[in-house]
XYZ file of C-alpha atoms in Angstrom:
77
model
C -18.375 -9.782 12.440
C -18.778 -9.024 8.739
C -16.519 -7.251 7.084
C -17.903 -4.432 4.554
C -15.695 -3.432 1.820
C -16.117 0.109 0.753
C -14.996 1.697 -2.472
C -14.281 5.287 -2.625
C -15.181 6.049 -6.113
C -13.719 8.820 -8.075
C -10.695 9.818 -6.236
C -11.788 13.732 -7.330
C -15.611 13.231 -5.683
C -16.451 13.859 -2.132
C -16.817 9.456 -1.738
C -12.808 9.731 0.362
C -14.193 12.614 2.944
C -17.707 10.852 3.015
C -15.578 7.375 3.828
C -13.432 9.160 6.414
C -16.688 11.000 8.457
C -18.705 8.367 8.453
C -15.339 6.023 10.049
C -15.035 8.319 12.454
C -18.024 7.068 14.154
C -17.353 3.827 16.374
C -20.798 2.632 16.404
C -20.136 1.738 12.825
C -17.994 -1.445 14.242
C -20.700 -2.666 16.228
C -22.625 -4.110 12.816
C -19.775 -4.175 10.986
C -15.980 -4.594 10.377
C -15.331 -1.812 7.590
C -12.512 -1.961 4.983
C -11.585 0.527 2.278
C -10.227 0.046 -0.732
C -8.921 3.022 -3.256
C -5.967 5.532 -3.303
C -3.783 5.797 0.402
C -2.687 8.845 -0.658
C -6.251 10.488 -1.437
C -7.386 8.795 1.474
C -4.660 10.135 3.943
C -5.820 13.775 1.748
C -9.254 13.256 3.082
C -8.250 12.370 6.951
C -6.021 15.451 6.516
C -8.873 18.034 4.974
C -11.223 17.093 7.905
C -8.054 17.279 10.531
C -9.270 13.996 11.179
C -7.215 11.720 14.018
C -8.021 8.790 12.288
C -5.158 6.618 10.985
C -4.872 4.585 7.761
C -3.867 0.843 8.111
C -2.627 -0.523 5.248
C -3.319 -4.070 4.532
C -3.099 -6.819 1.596
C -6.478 -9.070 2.261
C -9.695 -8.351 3.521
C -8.303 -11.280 6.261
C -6.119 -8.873 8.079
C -9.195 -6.701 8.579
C -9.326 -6.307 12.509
C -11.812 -3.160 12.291
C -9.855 -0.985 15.088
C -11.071 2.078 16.375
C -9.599 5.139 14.967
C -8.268 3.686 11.872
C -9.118 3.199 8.615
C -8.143 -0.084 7.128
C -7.205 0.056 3.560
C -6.168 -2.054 0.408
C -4.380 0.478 -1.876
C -5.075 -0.039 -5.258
């Protein structure tokens, strides 16, 4: 599987809530193996605005990307 990273932009723009809906949505891992990188804290802001269940999972490399459901893999930068 691929693995798409995805940026999330200004931390102040809707990109982090856009990024958190559109992970919701499992079919996403059947093309792809999505990865964020950006802020953990404004991305754990954006999970918590939509009362999301999703969880962030930190990682280091694009390698440790195993695209579970209901998480959000990111590389905090």
């Amino acid at each position: 599987m691929k693995k798409i990273a995805i940026t999330m932009g200004d931390a102040a723009g809707v990109g982090p809530e856009i990024i958190a809906r559109a992970l919701y949505c499992a079919e996403i891992r059947d093309f792809c193996a999505p990865l964020v990188i950006g802020s953990r804290i404004v991305m754990q802001e954006a999970i918590d605005l939509l009362k999301s269940p999703l969880k962030l999972r930190l990682i280091k490399t694009p390698d440790e990307c195993a695209s579970v459901i209901g998480t959000i893999e990111l590389i905090d930068v």
